[in-house]
XYZ file of C-alpha atoms in Angstrom:
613
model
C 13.868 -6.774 6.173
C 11.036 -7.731 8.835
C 8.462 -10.695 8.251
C 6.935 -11.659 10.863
C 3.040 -12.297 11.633
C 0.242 -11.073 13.844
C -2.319 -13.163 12.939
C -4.737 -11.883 16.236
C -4.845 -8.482 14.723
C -8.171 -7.570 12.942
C -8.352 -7.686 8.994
C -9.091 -4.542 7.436
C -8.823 -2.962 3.661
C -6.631 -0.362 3.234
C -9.458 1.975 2.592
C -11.278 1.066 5.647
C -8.142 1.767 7.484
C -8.112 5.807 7.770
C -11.884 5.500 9.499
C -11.158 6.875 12.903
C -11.968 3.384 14.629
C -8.536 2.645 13.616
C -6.502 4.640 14.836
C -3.250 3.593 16.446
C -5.170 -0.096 16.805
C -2.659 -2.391 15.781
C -4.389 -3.649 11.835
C -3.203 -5.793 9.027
C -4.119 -4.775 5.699
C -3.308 -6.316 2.040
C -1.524 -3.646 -0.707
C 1.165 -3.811 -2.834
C 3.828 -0.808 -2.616
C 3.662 1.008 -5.943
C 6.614 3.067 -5.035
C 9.439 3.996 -2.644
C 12.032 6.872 -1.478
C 15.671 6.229 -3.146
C 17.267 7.045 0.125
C 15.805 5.621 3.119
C 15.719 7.251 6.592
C 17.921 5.966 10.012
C 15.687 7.298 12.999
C 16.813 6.314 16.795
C 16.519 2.676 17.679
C 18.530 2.755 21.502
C 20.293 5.832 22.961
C 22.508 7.022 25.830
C 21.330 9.959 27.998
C 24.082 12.030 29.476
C 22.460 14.058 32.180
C 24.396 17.507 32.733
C 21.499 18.790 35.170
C 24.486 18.894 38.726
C 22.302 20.599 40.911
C 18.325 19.282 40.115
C 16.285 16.091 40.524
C 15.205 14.974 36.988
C 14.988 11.199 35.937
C 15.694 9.169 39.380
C 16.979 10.863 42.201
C 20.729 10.564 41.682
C 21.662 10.771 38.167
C 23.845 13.761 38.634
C 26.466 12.946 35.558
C 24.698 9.127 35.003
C 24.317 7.685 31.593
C 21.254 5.906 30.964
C 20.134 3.226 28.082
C 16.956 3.560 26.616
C 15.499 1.983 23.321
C 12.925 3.601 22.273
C 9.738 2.419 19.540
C 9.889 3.456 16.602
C 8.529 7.449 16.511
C 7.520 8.854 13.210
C 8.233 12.287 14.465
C 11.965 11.931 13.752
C 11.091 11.582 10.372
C 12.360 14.549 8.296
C 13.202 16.223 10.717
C 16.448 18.271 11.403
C 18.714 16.286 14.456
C 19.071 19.480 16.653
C 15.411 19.007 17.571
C 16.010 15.466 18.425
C 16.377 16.584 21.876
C 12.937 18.020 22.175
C 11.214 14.757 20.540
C 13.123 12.353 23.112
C 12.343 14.998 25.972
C 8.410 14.020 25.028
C 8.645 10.570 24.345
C 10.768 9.763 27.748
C 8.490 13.069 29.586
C 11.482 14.619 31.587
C 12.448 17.986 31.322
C 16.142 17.954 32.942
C 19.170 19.298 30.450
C 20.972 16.250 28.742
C 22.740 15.039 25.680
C 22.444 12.130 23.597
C 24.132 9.875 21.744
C 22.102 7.002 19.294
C 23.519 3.627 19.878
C 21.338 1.857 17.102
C 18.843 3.186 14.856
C 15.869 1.736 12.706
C 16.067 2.044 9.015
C 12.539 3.570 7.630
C 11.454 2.898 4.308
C 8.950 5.780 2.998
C 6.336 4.193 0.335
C 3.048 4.717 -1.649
C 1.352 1.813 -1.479
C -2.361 1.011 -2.681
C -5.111 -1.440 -2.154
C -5.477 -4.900 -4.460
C -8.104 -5.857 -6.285
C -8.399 -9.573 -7.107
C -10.990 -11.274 -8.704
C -13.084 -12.390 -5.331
C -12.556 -9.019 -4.244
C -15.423 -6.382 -3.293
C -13.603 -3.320 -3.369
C -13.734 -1.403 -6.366
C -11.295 0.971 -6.345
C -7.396 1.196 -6.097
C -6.747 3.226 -2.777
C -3.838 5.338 -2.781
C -1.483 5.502 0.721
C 1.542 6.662 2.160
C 3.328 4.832 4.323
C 6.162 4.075 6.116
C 7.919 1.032 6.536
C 10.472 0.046 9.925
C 12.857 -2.054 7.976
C 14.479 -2.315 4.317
C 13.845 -3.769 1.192
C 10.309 -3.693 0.652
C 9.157 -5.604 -2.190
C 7.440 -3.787 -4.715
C 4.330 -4.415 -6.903
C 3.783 -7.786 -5.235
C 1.157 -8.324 -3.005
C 1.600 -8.206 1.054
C -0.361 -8.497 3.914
C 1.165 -5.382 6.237
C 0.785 -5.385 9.869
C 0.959 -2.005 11.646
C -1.688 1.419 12.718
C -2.816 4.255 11.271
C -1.676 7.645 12.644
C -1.261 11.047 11.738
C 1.821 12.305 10.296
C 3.343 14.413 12.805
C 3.613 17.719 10.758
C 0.630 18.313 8.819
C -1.248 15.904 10.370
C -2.297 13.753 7.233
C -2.913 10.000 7.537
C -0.016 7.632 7.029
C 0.228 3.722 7.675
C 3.079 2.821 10.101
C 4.026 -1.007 8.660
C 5.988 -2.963 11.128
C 6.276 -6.502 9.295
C 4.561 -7.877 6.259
C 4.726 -11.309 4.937
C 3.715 -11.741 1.052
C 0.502 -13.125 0.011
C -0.579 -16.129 -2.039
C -3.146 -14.656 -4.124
C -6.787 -15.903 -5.558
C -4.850 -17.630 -8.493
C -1.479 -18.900 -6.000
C -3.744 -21.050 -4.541
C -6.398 -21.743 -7.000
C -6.636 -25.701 -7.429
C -9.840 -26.826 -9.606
C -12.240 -29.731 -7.485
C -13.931 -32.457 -9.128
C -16.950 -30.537 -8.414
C -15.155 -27.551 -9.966
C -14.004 -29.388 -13.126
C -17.576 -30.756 -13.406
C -18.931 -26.788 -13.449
C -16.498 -25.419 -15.727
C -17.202 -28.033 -18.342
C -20.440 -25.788 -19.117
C -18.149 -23.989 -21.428
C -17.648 -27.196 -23.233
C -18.911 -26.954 -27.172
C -21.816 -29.300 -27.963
C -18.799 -30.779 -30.509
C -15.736 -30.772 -29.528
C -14.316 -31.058 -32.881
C -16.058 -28.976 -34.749
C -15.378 -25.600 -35.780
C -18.947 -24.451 -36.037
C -19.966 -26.074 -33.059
C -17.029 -24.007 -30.855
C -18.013 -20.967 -32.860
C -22.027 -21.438 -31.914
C -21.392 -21.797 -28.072
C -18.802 -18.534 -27.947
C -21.941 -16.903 -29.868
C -24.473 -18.499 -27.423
C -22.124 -16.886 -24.061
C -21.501 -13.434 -25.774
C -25.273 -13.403 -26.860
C -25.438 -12.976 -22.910
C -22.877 -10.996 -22.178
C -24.164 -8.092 -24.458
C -27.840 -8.314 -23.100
C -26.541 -8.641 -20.012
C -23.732 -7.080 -18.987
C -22.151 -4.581 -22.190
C -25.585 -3.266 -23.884
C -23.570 -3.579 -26.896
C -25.445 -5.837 -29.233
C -24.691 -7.325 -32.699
C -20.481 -7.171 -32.129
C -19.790 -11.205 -31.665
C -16.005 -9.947 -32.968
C -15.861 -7.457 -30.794
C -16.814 -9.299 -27.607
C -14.447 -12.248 -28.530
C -11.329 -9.944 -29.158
C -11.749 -8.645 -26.082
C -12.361 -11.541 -23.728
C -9.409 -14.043 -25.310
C -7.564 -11.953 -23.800
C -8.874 -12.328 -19.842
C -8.446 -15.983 -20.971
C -4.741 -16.092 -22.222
C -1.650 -17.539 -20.160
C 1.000 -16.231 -19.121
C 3.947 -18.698 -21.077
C 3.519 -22.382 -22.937
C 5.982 -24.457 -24.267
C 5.382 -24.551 -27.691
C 7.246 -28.280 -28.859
C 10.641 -27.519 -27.839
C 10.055 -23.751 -27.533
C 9.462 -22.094 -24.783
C 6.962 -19.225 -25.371
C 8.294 -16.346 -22.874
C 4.613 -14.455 -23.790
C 2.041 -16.331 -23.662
C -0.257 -13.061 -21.785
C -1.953 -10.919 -24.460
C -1.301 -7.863 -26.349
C -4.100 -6.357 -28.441
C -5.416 -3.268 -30.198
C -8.885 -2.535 -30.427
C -9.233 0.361 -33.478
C -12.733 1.448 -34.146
C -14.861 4.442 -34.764
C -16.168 6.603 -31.659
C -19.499 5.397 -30.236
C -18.811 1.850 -31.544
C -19.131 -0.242 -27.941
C -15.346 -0.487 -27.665
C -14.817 0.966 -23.734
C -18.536 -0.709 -22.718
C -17.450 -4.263 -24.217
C -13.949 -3.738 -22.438
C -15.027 -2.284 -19.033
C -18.032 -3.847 -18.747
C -16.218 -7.616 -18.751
C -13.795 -5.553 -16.124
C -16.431 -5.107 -13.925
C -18.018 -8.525 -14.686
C -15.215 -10.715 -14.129
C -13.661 -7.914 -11.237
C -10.461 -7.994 -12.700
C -7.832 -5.415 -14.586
C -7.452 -2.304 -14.150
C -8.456 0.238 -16.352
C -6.028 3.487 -17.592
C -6.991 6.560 -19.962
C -3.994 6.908 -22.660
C -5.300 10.766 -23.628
C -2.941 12.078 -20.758
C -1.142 9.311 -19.621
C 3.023 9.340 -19.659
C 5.916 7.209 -19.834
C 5.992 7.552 -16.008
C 2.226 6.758 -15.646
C 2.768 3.446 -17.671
C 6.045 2.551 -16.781
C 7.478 4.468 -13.966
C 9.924 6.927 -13.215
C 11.350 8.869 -10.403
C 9.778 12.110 -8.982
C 10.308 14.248 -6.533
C 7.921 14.411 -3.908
C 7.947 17.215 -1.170
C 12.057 17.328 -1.655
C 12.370 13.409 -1.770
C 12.911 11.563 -4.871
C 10.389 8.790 -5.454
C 10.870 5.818 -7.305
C 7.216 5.206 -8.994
C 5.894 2.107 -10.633
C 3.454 2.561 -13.173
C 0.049 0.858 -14.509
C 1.741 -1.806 -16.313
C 4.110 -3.039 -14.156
C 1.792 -2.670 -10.858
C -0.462 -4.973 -12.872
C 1.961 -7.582 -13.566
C 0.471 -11.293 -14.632
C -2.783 -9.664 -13.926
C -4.431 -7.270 -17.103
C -4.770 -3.491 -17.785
C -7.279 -1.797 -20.307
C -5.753 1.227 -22.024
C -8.278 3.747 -23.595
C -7.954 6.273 -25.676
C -4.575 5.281 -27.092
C -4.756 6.623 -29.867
C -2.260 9.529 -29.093
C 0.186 7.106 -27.687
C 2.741 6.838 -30.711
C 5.817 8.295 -28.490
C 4.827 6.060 -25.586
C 4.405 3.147 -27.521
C 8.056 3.499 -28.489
C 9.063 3.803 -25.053
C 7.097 0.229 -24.765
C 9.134 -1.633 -26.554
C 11.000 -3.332 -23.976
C 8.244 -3.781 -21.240
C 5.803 -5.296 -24.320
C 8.579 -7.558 -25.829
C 10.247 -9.020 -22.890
C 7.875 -8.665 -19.985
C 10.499 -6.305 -18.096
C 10.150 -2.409 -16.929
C 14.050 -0.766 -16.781
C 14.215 2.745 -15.128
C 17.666 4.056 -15.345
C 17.270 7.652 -13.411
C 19.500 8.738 -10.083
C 18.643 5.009 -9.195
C 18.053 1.847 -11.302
C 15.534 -0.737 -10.964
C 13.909 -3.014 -12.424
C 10.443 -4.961 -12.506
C 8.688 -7.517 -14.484
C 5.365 -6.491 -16.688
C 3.570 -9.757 -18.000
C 0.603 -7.524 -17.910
C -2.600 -8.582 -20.025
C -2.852 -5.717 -22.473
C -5.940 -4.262 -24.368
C -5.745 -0.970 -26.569
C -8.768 0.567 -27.513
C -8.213 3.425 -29.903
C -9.550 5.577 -32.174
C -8.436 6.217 -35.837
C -6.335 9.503 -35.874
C -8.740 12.817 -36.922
C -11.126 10.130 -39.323
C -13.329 7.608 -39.301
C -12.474 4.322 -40.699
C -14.473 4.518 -43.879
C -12.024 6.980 -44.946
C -9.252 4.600 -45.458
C -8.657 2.339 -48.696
C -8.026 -0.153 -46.102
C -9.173 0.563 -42.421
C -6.677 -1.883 -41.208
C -3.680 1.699 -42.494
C -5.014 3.361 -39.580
C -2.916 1.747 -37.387
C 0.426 2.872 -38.839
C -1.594 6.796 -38.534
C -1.348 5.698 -34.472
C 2.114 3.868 -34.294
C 4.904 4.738 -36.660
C 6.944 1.802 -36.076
C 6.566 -1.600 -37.521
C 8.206 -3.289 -35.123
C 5.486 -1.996 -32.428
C 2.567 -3.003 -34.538
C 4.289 -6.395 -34.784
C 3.771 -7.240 -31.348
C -0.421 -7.099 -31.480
C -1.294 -10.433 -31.135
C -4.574 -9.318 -33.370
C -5.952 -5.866 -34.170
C -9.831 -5.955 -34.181
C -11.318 -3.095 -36.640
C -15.212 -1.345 -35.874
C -17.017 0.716 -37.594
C -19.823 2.688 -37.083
C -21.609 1.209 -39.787
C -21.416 -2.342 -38.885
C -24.695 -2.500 -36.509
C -27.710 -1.012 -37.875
C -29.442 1.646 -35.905
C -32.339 -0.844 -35.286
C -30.193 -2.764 -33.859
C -28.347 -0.323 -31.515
C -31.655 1.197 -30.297
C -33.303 -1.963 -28.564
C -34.686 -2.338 -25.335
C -33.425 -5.569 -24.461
C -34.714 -8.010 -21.837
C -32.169 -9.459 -20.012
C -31.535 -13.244 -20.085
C -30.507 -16.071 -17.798
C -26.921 -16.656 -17.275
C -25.851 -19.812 -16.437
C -22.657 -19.230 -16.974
C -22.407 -16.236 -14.355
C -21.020 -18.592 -11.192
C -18.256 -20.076 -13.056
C -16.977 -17.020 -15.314
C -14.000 -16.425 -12.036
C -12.935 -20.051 -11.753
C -12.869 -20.403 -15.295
C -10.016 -17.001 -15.277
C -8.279 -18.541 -11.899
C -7.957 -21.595 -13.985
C -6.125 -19.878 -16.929
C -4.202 -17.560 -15.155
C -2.907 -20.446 -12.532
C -1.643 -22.961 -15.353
C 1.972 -23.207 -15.322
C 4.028 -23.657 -19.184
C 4.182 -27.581 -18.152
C 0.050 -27.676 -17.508
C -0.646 -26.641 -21.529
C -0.254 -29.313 -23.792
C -0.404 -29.473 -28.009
C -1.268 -32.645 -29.267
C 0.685 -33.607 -32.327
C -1.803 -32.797 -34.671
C -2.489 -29.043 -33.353
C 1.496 -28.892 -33.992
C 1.226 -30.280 -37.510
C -1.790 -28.299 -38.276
C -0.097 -25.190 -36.491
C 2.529 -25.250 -39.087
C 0.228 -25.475 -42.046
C -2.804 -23.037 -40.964
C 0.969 -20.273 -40.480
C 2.534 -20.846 -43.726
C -1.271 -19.974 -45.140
C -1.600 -16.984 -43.442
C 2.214 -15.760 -43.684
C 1.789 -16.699 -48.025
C -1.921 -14.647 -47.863
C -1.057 -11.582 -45.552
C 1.573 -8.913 -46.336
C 3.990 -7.806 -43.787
C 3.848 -4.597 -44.991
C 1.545 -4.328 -42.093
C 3.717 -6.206 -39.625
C 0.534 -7.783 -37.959
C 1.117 -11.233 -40.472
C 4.500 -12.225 -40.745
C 5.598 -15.631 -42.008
C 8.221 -15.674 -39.281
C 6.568 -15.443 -36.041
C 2.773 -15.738 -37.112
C 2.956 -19.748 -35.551
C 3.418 -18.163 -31.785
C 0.485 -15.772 -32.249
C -1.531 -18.475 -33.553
C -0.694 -20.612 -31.266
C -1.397 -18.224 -28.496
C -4.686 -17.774 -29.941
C -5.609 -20.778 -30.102
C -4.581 -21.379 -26.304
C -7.035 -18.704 -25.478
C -9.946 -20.161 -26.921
C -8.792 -23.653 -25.152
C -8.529 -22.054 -22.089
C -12.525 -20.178 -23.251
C -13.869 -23.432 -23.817
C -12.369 -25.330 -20.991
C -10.378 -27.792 -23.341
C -9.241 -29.746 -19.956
C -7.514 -33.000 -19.422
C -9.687 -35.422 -17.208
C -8.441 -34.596 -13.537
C -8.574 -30.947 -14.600
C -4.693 -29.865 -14.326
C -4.155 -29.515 -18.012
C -5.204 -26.744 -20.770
C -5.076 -29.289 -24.049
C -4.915 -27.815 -27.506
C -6.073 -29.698 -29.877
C -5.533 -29.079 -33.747
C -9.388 -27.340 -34.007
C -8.712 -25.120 -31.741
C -5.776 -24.359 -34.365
C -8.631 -23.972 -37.073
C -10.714 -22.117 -34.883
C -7.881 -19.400 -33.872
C -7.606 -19.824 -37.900
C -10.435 -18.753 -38.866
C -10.979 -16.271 -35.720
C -7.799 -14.441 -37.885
C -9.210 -14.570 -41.210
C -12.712 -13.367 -39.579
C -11.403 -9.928 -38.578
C -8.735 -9.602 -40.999
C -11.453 -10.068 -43.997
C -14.346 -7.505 -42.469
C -14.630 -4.363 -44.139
C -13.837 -2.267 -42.194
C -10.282 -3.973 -41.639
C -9.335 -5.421 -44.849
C -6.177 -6.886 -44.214
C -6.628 -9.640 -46.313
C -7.853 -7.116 -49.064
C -4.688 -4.936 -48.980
C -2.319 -7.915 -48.743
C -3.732 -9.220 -51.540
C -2.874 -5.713 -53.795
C 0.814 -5.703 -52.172
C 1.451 -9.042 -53.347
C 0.436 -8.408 -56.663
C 2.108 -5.282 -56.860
C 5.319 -7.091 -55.876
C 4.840 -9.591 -58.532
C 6.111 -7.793 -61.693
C 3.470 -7.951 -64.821
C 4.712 -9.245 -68.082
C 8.363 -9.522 -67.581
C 9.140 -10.763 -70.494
C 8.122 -7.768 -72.534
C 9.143 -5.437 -69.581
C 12.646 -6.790 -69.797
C 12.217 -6.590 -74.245
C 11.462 -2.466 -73.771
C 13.969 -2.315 -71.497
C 16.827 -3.673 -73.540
C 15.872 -1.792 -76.476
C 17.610 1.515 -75.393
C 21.483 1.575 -76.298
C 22.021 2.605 -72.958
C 19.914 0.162 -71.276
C 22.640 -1.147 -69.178
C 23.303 2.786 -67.452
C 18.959 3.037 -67.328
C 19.589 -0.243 -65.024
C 22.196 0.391 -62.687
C 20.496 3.813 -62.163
C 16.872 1.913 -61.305
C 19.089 -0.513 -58.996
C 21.614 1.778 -57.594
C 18.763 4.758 -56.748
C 15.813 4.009 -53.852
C 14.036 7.507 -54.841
C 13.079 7.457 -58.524
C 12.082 10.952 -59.906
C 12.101 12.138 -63.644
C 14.791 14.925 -63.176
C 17.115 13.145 -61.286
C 16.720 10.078 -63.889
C 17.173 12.419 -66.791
C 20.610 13.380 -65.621
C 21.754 10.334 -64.937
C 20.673 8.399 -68.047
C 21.046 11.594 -70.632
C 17.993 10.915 -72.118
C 15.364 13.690 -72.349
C 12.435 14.500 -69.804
C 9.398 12.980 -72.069
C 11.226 10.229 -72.773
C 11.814 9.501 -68.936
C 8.101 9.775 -68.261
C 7.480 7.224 -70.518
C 10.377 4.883 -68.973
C 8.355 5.767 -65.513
C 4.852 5.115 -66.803
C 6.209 1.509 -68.524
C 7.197 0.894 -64.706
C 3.892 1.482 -63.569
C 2.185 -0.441 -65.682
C 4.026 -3.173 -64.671
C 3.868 -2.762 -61.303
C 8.051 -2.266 -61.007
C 7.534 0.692 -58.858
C 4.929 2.560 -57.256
C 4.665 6.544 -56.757
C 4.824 8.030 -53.014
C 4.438 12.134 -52.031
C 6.936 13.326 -55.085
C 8.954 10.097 -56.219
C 8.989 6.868 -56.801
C 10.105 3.409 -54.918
C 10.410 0.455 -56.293
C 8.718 -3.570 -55.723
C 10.497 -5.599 -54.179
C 10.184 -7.836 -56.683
C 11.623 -5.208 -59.286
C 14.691 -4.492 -57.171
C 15.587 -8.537 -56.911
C 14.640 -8.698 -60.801
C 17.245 -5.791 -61.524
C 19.991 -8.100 -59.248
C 19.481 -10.700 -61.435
C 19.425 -8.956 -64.839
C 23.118 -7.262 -63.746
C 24.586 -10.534 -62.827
């Protein structure tokens, strides 16, 4: 590995650095290497010329039989290419034409890579550029950012443009360095609520900055949800100590699942562009590879690839169109969970991926208003619970939400004070360490109540609620709108949570968990009554007056697919009769019909345990 520096060199951008001006001028560019070759390449470093010309002047004038020592630079030429032509490239480099042979001595190790420009938030370049290059030494990092020092050139065979990188040192980036000034900490307290402890007050000021944003920036007007889903998440943390826990991920995962034509991409892309940060992927064709990684080959050499989510680690990627991502999303289990991306091909690697995520998808073949519950449509997109668990929130829109009126406006844009402070306020967030976040006691104590509400009013049927983990996600929420709101200790270090930001990420919960076209709260409320069994008493009465009651129970408890045949045989009692055993369960909510059978409650199957004890 080489890191060295060449400070006197001039500063370009890696897309800047094909222009012709450049070429062969030594250059330093920033990138980070998105990918490299599994096997690197060992081209000549220092060699011994045996001269076998006897009878002709070549190199000096006596070097009839003499052994010389050269080392050469490194030459991209004897990249890929076969050693019997060696002779040929070291006849150009050294110019002689005499007969000789050679022996390498030492050798450079090359490192081929794709590498591709960064975009940080005080950054004017818009788009990712895309590179191949080639690195003289080993152990590249990847997915971090570097400033490489090197030329442009063209490679030897086909003549397209590589970057020759000769040492590198990483790079502190925007939020490595990012310390707040007084003046700074002064600014940012324009996010400040006009009450700091009140609910409505916090709740009038994020209305106040998104009132903004939409005539300003989005064009998407009337969606105060849908503009604060998406921006918690540019303002969450990476990890927090949560009392004695330690919260591994603190960054954000969220679905957005709307209707087409419902502001969804504008609200997310347009705060892209705003702040100039994340990066932005479509999920409509997008693999496990393009995500995660993989390894490829590439013109006969196998390339180990980073994807999106791990080339945007602790900074945030915007996922459209995931709505066809079910397979993938099982694939993301790991990267999600754990902030880590595993490829185990023909070589093994791994990378972290706290990556800021935002889903935006579309119900599957339907519009919301379809659904009993709009909040189903998310088990249409992901089949398995435990990948809807790990949503921090799921935001629901609708098409009919926002009256026509008020999607056809000409709006007049407005002042935005808050426009020269929106970066710092992000550097801020995304530079506070676990031990710079701080709960006071009574955002713990309130924490703990605010979570056993939720986890005793939402079902986990729809793993988005559940009464064992619903404290972190809360939590986390309510870090985010800390971190919105610039909830700051006095010299400016510290993100302090205070128990209404608790209520506030509270009631932020119940707000898009109680709209229509979500109704979480709605359908949780059905599944816990249908777990609670109705009338027991006379249930258990009807029950107990068959003579065989006893067999008609340790079939219901020893059976998880109910249907009328199967019961008759088991029970001997006749087909009517069972239909009337099956409607009795219905009515009091024991069990519940789906495609041909029947399941039962949970409540009916721990009622039946007891009843056999």
């Amino acid at each position: 590995m080489v890191i060295t520096t060449m400070e006197n060199t001039e500063l370009v951008s890696l897309s800047d650095a094909v222009k012709p001006d450049y070429f062969r001028k030594k250059i330093r560019f920033r990138c980070i290497v998105t990918g490299k070759s599994i096997m690197p390449y060992h081209i000549p470093k220092k060699i011994k010329i045996i001269c076998s010309n006897k009878n002709k002047r070549c190199i000096t004038n006596d070097c009839i039989n003499y052994n010389y020592i050269f080392d050469l630079k490194p030459d991209m030429r004897f990249i890929g290419t076969n050693e019997t032509f060696f002779t040929q490239i070291i006849s150009n480099i050294l110019n002689f034409s005499c007969r000789f042979r050679f022996k390498i001595l030492e050798v450079y190790t090359v490192e081929e890579l794709y590498v591709k420009s960064v975009l940080n938030i005080n950054s004017d370049e818009m788009h990712a550029s895309n590179r191949l290059a080639y690195f003289i030494g080993y152990n590249m990092p990847c997915n971090v950012e570097i400033e490489a020092h090197g030329y442009t050139q063209p490679e030897p065979k086909q003549q397209k443009v590589i970057h020759v990188i000769n040492s590198f040192k990483p790079v502190k980036t925007d939020v490595d360095v990012f310390k707040p000034s007084k003046q700074m900490i002064q600014d940012l307290q324009i996010f400040n609520p006009e009450d700091m402890d009140s609910v409505n007050s916090i709740y009038d000021k994020l209305e106040n900055i998104y009132n903004i944003y939409a005539h300003n920036i989005t064009r998407i007007y009337k969606r105060f949800d849908l503009h604060l889903a998406v921006d918690l998440a540019f303002h969450s943390v990476l990890s927090f100590n949560l009392s004695n826990e330690y919260i591994h991920k603190g960054w954000a995962d969220i679905m957005i699942l709307g209707d087409t034509r419902c502001g969804k991409n504008f609200v997310a892309e347009g705060l892209s562009k705003y702040y100039k940060i994340g990066d932005i992927v479509s999920g409509e064709n997008v693999s496990v590879a393009g995500l995660i990684g993989g390894v490829q080959q590439i013109s006969g050499r196998w390339i180990l690839t980073w994807g999106k989510i791990p080339q945007n680690d602790k900074k945030l990627l915007i996922i459209d169109e995931a709505g066809n991502m079910n397979d993938i999303f099982i694939a993301l289990s790991r990267v999600r969970s754990e902030g880590i991306a595993e490829i185990t091909k023909i070589r093994s690697d791994t990378n972290y991926t706290r990556t800021r995520l935002i889903f935006l998808a579309n119900p599957k073949n339907r519009p919301l208003s379809t659904y009993s519950y709009g909040i189903e449509s998310i088990t249409d997109i992901i089949s398995n619970a435990e990948d809807i668990s790990r949503f921090d929130y799921v935001l629901t829109v609708a098409n009919d939400e926002v009256s026509l009126e008020d999607i056809n406006i000409f709006a007049v844009k407005q002042d935005n004070p808050y426009e020269k402070f929106d970066n710092a306020l992000i550097l801020w967030a995304w530079s506070r360490k676990p031990d710079k976040i701080k709960f006071k006691p009574d955002a713990l104590t309130k924490l703990i109540d605010y979570s056993i509400k939720l986890g005793n009013l939402y079902s986990s049927q729809i793993p988005l609620i559940q009464g064992e983990n619903i404290r972190i996600k809360l939590a986390k929420i309510a870090v985010m709108i800390a971190v919105r709101l610039f909830s700051a200790s006095a010299d400016g270090e510290k993100i302090i949570v205070t128990s209404i930001h608790i209520e506030a990420a509270y009631v932020f919960l119940q707000m898009i968990y109680k709209k229509k076209s979500s109704a979480y709260f709605y359908y949780s409320k059905i599944k816990k009554d249908i777990s609670t069994i109705k009338d027991i008493e006379i249930l258990e009465r009807y029950i107990k007056s068959f003579q065989n009651w006893e067999s008609i129970m340790e079939y219901l408890i020893g059976t998880n697919y109910i249907t009328a045949t199967d019961m008759s045989d088991h029970i001997n009692q006749p087909k009517d009769m069972v239909r009337e055993i099956i409607s009795t369960l219905l009515k009091h909510a024991c069990i519940q019909k789906k495609y041909t059978f029947y399941v039962k409650n949970p409540g009916f199957s721990e009622w039946l345990r007891k009843l056999l004890q």
